[in-house]
Each structure stands twice: as structure tokens, then as C-alpha cells.
CSV table of C-alpha atoms in Angstrom, one decimal:
chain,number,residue,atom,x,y,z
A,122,UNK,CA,10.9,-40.0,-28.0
A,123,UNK,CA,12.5,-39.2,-30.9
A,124,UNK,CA,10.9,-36.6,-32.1
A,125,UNK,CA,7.8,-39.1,-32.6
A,126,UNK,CA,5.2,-37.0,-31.0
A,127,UNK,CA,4.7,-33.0,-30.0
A,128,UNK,CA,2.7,-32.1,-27.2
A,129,UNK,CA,1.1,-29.0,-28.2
A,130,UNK,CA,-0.2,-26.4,-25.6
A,131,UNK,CA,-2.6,-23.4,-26.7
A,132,UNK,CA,-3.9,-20.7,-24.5
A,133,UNK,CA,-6.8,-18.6,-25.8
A,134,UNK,CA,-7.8,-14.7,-25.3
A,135,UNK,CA,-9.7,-15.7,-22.5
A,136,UNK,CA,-6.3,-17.1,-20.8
A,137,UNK,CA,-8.1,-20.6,-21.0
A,138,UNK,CA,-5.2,-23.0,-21.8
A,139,UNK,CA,-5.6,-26.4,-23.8
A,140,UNK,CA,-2.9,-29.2,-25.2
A,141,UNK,CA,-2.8,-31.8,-27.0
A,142,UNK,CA,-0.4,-34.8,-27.9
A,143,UNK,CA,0.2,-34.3,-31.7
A,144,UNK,CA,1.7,-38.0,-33.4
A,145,UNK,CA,4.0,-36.8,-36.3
A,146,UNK,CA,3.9,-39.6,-38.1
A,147,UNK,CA,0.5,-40.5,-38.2
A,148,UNK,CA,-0.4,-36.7,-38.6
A,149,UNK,CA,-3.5,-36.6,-35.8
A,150,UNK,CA,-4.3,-36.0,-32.4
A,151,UNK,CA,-2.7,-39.1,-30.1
A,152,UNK,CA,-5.1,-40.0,-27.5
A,153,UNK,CA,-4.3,-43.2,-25.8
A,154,UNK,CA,-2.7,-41.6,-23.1
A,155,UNK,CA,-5.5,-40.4,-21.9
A,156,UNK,CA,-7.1,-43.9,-21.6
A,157,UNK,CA,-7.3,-44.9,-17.5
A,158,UNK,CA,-7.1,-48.8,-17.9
A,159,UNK,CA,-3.8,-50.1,-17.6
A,160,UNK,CA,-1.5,-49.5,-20.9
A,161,UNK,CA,1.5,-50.7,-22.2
A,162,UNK,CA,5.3,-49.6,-21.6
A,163,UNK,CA,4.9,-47.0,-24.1
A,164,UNK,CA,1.8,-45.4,-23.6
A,165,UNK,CA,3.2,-44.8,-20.2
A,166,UNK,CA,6.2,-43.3,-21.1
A,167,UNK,CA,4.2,-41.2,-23.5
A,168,UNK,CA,1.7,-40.0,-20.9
A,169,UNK,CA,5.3,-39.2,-18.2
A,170,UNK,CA,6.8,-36.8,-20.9
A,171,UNK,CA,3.4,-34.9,-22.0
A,172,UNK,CA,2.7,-34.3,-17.6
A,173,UNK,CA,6.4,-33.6,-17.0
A,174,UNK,CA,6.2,-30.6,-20.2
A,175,UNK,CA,2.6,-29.5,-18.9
A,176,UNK,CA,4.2,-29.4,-15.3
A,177,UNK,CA,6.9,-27.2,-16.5
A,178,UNK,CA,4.7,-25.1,-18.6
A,179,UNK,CA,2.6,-24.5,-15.6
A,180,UNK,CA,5.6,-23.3,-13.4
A,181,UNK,CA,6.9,-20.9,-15.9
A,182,UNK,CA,3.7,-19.4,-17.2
A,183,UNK,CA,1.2,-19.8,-14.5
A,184,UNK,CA,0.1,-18.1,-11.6
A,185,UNK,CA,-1.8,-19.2,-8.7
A,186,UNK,CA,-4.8,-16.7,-7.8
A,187,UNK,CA,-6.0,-17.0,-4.4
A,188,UNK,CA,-9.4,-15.9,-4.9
A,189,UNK,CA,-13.0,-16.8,-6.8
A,190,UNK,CA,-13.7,-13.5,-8.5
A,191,UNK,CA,-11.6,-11.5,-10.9
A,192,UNK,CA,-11.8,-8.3,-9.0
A,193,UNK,CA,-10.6,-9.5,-6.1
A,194,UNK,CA,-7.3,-11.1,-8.0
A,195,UNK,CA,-6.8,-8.1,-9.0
A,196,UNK,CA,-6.8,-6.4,-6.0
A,197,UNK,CA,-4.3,-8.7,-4.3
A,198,UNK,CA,-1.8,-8.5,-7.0
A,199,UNK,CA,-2.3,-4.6,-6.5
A,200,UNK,CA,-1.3,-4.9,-2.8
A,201,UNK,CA,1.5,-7.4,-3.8
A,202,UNK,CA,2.9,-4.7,-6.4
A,203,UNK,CA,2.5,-2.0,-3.5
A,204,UNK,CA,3.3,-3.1,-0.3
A,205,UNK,CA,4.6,-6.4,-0.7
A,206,UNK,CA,1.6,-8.2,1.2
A,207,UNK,CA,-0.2,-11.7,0.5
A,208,UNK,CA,-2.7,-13.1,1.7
A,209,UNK,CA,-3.4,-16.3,4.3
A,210,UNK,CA,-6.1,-18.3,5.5
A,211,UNK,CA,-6.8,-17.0,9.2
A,212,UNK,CA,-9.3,-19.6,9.4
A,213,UNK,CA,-8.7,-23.5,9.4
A,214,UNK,CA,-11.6,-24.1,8.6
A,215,UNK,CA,-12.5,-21.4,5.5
A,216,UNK,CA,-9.4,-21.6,3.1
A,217,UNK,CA,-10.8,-19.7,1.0
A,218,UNK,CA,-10.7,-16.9,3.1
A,219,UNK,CA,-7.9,-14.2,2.9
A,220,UNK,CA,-7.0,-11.8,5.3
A,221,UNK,CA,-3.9,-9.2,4.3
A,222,UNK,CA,-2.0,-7.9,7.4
A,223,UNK,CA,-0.1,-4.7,8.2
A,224,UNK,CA,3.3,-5.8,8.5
A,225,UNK,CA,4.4,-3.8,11.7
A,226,UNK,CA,1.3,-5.4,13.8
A,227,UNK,CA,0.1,-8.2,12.2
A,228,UNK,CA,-3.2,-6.2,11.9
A,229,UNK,CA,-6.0,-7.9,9.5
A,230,UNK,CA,-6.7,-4.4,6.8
A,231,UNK,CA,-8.6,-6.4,4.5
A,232,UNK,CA,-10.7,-9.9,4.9
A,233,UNK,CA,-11.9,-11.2,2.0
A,234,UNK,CA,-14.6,-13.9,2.0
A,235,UNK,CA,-17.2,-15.5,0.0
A,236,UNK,CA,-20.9,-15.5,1.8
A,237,UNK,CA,-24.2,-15.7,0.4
A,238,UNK,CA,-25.7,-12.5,-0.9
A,239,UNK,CA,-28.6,-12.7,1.4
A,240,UNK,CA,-26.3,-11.9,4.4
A,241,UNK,CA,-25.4,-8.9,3.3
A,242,UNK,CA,-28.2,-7.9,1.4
A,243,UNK,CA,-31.2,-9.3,2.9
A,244,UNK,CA,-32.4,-10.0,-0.4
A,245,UNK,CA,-32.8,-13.9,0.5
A,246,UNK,CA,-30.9,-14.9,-2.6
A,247,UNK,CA,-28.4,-17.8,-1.3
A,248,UNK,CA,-25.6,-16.7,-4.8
A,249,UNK,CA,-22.1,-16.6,-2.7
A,250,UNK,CA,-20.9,-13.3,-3.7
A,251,UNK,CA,-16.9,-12.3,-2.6
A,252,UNK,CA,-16.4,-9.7,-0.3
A,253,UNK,CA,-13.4,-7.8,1.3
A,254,UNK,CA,-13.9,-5.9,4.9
A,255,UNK,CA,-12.0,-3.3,5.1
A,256,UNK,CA,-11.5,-0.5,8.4
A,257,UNK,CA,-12.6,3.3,7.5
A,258,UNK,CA,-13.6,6.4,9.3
A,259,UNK,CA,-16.4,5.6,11.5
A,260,UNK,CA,-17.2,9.4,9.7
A,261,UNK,CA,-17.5,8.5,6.7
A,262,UNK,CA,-19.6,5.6,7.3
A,263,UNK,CA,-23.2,6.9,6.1
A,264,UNK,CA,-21.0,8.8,2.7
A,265,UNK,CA,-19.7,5.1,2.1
A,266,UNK,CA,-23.1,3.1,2.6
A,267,UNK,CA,-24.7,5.4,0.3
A,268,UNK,CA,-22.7,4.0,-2.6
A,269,UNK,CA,-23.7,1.4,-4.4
A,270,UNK,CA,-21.6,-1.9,-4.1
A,271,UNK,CA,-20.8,-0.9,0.1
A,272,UNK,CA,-22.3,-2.4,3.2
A,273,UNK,CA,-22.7,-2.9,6.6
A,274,UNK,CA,-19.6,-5.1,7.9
A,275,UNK,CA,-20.8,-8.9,7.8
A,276,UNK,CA,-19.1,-10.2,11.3
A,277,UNK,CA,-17.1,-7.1,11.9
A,278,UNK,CA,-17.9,-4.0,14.0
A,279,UNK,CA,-20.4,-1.8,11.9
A,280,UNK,CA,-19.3,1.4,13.4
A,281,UNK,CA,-15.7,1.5,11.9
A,282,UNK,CA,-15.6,-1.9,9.0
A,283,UNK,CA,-17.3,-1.9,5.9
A,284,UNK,CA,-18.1,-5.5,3.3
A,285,UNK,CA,-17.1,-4.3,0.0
A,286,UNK,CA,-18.9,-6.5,-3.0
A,287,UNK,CA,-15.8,-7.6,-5.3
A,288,UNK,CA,-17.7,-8.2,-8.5
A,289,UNK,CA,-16.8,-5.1,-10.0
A,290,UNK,CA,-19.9,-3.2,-8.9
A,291,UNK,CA,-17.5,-0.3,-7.0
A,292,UNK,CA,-14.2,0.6,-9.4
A,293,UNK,CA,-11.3,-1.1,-8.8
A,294,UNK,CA,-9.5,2.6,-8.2
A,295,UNK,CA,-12.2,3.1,-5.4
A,296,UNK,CA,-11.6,0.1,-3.6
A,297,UNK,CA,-8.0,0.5,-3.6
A,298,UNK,CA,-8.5,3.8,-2.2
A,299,UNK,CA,-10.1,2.2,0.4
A,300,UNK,CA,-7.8,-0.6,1.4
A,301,UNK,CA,-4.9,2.2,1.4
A,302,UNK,CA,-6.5,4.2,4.3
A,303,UNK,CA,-7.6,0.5,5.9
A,304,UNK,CA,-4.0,-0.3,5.5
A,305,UNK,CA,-3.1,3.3,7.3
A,306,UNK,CA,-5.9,3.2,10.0
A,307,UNK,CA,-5.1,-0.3,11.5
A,308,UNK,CA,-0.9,0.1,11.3
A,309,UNK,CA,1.4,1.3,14.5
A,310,UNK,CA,0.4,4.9,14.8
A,311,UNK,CA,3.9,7.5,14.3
A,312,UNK,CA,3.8,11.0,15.9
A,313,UNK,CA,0.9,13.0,15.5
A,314,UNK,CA,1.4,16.5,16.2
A,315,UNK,CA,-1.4,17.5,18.9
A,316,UNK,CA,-1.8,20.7,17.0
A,317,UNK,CA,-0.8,21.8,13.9
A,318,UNK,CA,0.1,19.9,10.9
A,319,UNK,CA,0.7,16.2,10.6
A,320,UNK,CA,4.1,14.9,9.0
A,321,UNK,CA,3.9,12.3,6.7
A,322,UNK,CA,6.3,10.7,4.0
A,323,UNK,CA,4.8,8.9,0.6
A,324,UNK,CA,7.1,6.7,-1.7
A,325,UNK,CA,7.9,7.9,-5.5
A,326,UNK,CA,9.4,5.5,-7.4
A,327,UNK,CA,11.5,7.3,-10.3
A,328,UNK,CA,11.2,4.0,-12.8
A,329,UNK,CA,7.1,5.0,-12.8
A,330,UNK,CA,7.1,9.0,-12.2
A,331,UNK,CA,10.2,11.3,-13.1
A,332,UNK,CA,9.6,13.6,-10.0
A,333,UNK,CA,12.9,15.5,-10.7
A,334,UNK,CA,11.6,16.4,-14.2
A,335,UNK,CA,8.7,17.4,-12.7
A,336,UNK,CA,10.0,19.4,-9.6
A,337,UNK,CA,12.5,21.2,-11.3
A,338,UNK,CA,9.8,22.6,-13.9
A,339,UNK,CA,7.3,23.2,-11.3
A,340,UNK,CA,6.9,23.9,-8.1
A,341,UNK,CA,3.6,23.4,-7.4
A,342,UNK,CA,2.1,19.9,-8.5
A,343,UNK,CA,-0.5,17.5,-8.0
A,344,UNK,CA,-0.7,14.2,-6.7
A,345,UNK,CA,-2.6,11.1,-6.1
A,346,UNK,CA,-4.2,11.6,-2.9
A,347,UNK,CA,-3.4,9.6,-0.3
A,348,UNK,CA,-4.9,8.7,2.7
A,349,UNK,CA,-5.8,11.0,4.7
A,350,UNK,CA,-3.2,13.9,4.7
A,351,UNK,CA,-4.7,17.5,4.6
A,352,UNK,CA,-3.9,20.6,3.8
A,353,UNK,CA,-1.3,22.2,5.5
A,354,UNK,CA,0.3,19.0,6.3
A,355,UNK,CA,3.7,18.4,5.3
A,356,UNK,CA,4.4,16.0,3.3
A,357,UNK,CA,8.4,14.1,2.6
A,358,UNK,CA,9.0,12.1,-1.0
A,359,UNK,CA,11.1,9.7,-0.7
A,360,UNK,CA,12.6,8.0,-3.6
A,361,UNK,CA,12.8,4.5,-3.9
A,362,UNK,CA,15.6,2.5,-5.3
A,363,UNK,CA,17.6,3.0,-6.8
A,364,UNK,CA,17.9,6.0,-4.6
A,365,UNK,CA,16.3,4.8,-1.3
A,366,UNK,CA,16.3,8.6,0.6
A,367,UNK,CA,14.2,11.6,1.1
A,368,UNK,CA,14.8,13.9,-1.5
A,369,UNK,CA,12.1,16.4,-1.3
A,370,UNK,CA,9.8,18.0,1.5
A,371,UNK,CA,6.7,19.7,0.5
A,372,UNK,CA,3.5,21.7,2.1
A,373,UNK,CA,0.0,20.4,1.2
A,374,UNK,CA,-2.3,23.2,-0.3
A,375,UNK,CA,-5.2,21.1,-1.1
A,376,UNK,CA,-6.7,17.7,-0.4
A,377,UNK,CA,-8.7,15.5,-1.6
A,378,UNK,CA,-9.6,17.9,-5.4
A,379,UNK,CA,-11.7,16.9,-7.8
A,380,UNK,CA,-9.9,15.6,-10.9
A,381,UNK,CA,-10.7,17.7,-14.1
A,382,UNK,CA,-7.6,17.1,-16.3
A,383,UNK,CA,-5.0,18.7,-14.4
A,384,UNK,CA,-2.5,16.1,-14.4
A,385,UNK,CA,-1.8,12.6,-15.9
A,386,UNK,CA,-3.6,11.2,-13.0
A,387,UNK,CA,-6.5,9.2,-13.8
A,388,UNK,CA,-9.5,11.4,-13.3
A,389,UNK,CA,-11.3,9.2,-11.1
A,390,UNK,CA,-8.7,9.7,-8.5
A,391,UNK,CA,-8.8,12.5,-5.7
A,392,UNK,CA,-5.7,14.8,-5.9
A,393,UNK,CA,-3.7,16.7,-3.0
A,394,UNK,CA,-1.5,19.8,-4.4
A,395,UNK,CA,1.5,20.3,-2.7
A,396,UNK,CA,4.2,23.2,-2.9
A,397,UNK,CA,8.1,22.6,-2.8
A,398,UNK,CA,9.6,23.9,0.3
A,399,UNK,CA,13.2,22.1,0.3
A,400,UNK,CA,15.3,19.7,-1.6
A,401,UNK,CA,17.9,17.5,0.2
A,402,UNK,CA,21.1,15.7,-1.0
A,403,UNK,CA,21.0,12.1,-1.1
A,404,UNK,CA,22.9,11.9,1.8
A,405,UNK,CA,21.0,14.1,4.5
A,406,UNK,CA,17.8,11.0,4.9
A,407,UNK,CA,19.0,8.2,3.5
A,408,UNK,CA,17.2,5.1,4.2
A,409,UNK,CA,19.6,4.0,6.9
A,410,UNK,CA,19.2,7.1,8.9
A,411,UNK,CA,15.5,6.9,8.1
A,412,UNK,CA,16.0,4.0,9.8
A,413,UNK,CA,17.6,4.9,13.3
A,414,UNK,CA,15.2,7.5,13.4
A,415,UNK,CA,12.4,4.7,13.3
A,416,UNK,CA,10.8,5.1,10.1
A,417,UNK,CA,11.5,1.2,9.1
A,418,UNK,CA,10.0,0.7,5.3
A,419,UNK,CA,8.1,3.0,3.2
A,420,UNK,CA,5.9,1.2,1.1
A,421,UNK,CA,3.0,3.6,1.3
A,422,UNK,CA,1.7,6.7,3.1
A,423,UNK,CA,2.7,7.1,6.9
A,424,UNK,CA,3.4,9.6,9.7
A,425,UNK,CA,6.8,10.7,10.7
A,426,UNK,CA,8.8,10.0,13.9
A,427,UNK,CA,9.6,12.8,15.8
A,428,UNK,CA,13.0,12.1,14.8
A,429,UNK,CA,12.8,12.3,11.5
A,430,UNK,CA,10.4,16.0,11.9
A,431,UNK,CA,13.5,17.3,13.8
A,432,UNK,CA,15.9,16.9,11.3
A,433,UNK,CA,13.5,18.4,8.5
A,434,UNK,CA,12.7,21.0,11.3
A,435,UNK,CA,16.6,22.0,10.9
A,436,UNK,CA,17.1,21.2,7.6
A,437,UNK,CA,13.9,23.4,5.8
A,438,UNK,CA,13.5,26.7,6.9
A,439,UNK,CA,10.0,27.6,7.8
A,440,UNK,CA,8.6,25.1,7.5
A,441,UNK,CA,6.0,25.5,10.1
């Protein structure tokens, strides 16, 4: 319009956004626009350029968060950043709802849902709180209840599902935790040896965590823990693109450690140590034999085939 008017668009530390339509000439906020009775041929093509630059504003810079509470936005853009998942409606009925499934089996992990507090308290207060369900250890059930923010499953089985409340009560770190080992617990199950040590193989990405550096200056390090390995499992590294192979092979020596400054890991994260046992050429797992060999995608922590535990059985020696 000639450089007539500016539509000016503001977004504040909160991330609340607000515009405007600024007249040049007249130096002052232009407002009729916004009237709803019928206007004139101008107003209206006023009020079709301000929508069509708030529309593209809106595709470039905003983001669409699924759910009520800030916790649990944050949560699902952690699974998107790890795994890949999003969430959908599983009910017609409850949009709102969002279940994340395991890729391999379609397997709900995590539900997240808004109720009234009274149903999962019994306090009789009708506030709708936002919860996510998530599957655990039916062992660990009475550890996990005793913390604050954790209850009994609302509409899922008690003995192995928890309700989590999502408003910020339980650490974001801690719920993430959990949602891992859900994630694990309800996907396709690889080989599990009968006795003695499970095999698993964890992701390192080398644009986050120069593992190289690290392995080559020690031998023995710590890591995040993850899921349920123990020790004496053994545990493969794969690296992800650009290298997309197993590189390394190591022995578990501890799990789930306290964190007291030992590494860069947050402290409020469980570590496993492992040892170095072997180091393989880019070309002896690559992802494509990974694979043939059945392991599909490694997007987080999982158990071996026995295909992929025979070639590290004759590529590492002793490793049992």
C-alpha cells in the first residue's frame, strides 16, 4: 500500500505476541480494521494485508504445542528431539489427549491427559491437572509412589502404570527417565540372554558428545544411565550420523551411581560406568548390516539380536 501503513508485530519475554497496524502518515495506531460492521474497499484491503503478514509470521515463527501445561510441552519436544515421536489423539472423543507410541508396535508408552485432581488425589478438588501414564517395573512401584508428584494409574493397570502430575512437581530429568524405560518396557523385546549378561546398543551422537576424545583419553567413563542395563552387561555405542555404525563395545561396571561431580552429566542423573573392551572400523557394523541383522533404528537404548551378539562375539575377544 505504498508504504502507507506498517503492521508492527512484538513478542514479549513471556513469548506473548502482540501487533499492531501503525499509519505512517498520520503517525498513530490505525484501528479501523478491526471494526466488524461492513467497511469500505480500503479498509478491507488494509485488514487482507495485516492477516496475510500475521499468517506468515505465524508459519515462520510459531509452533503449535499440543498440550495445556508447560511441562508437558516440554516433554513432547524432548521425545520429538530423541526418538522422533509425536503425539495423536487415540480418543475421538478427548482431543486433547495424547498418547506417544513405540514405533515397532504401535504400543501407547506415555498417555497424557487432563482429569480433575480429585481423581487422582482424592482430595475432592475438581482443578484439571495434566497427567502422563507411563509403564514401569511393577518393582518399583511402592519406591515410585512414595515420591511426591507419582500416583496410582488413573484407568490403567495399577500393578505396572503410573499417573505422573505434569506441573512441574517431579523434575523434568525424572520424568524423562521414566518415559525412556516406558518407552523400553512396552517395545518388541530383542534377545535376552537366559543367563548371563544382556546386550544392548545406546546411540552417541558426535555433534553433542565427542566420544573419540573421550575414549581415546580414557578407558573407563561414565554415562547417563539408561534404562535398565546392569552391570556386567555389555553395552555397543553406536554413532550416529554422520557416521551411522557401531564403533565401540564396552562392559558395564556399575549402574545406576549416584552423581557426585564425576562427569559433565547433570548431577541429578544416575550414571552407569563402563570399560572399553574393543573398537571397530566403520565398516565392520555399519548401519546396513545392523540392519540385516535386525536391529532396524537406534534411537535410544535396546537389546541386541543374536545376530548382531555373534559378530561382536567374533569380533571382541573375551568378551564374556
Amino acid at each position: 500500500m505504498e508504504g502507507q501503513f506498517e503492521a508492527v508485530v512484538e513478542v514479549d519475554e513471556a513469548g506473548q505476541l502482540s501487533s499492531d497496524v501503525w499509519d505512517c502518515e498520520m503517525e498513530e495506531v490505525y484501528t479501523a480494521h478491526l471494526v466488524t460492521a461492513p467497511a469500505g474497499a480500503f479498509v478491507g484491503q488494509v485488514r487482507e494485508a495485516y492477516q496475510s503478514i500475521l499468517a506468515r509470521v505465524e508459519e515462520a515463527c510459531c509452533v503449535a504445542l499440543p498440550f495445556t501445561k508447560d511441562q508437558s510441552n516440554r516433554l513432547a519436544q524432548l521425545i520429538k528431539e530423541q526418538w522422533g515421536d509425536l503425539p495423536d489423539p487415540p480418543f475421538a472423543k478427548l482431543p486433547t489427549y495424547g498418547a506417544f507410541r513405540h514405533p515397532s508396535n504401535n504400543k501407547w508408552y506415555a498417555l497424557v491427559s487432563q482429569i480433575p485432581r480429585d481423581k487422582l488425589d482424592g482430595s475432592g478438588s475438581q482443578e484439571e491437572v495434566e497427567i502422563v501414564n507411563l509403564k514401569v517395573d511393577g518393582r518399583e512401584i511402592a519406591e515410585l509412589l512414595s515420591q511426591s508428584g507419582i500416583f496410582p494409574a488413573y484407568h490403567m493397570s495399577k500393578k505396572t502404570w503410573v499417573s505422573v502430575l505434569l506441573d512441574d512437581t517431579v523434575e523434568d530429568q525424572t520424568v524423562f527417565d521414566l518415559l525412556e524405560k516406558s518407552r523400553f518396557l512396552v517395545g518388541p523385546k530383542s534377545y535376552k540372554a537366559a543367563q548371563g549378561p544382556d546386550y544392548w546398543v545406546i546411540p552417541a551422537n558426535p555433534k553433542v558428545y565427542d566420544i573419540d576424545t573421550e575414549f581415546a583419553e580414557n578407558k573407563v567413563v561414565y554415562w547417563p544411565q539408561k534404562s535398565t542395563i546392569q552391570a556386567g552387561d555389555i553395552v555397543a555405542i553406536y554413532v550416529t550420523a554422520p557416521v551411522q555404525a557401531i564403533r565401540y563395545v564396552c562392559r558395564v561396571l556399575g549402574a545406576n551411581l549416584e552423581n557426585h561431580g564425576e562427569s559433565d552429566i547433570p548431577t541429578e542423573k544416575k550414571l552407569m560406568q563402563v570399560e572399553l573392551l574393543a573398537q571397530f572400523s566403520d565398516d565392520v557394523l555399519p548401519r546396513a548390516r545392523m540392519m540385516d541383522l535386525g536391529v532396524k533404528a537406534v534411537r535410544g537404548p535396546r537389546r541386541l539380536t543374536e545376530g548382531v551378539i555373534e559378530v561382536l562375539s567374533a569380533e571382541v575377544k573375551n568378551l564374556y
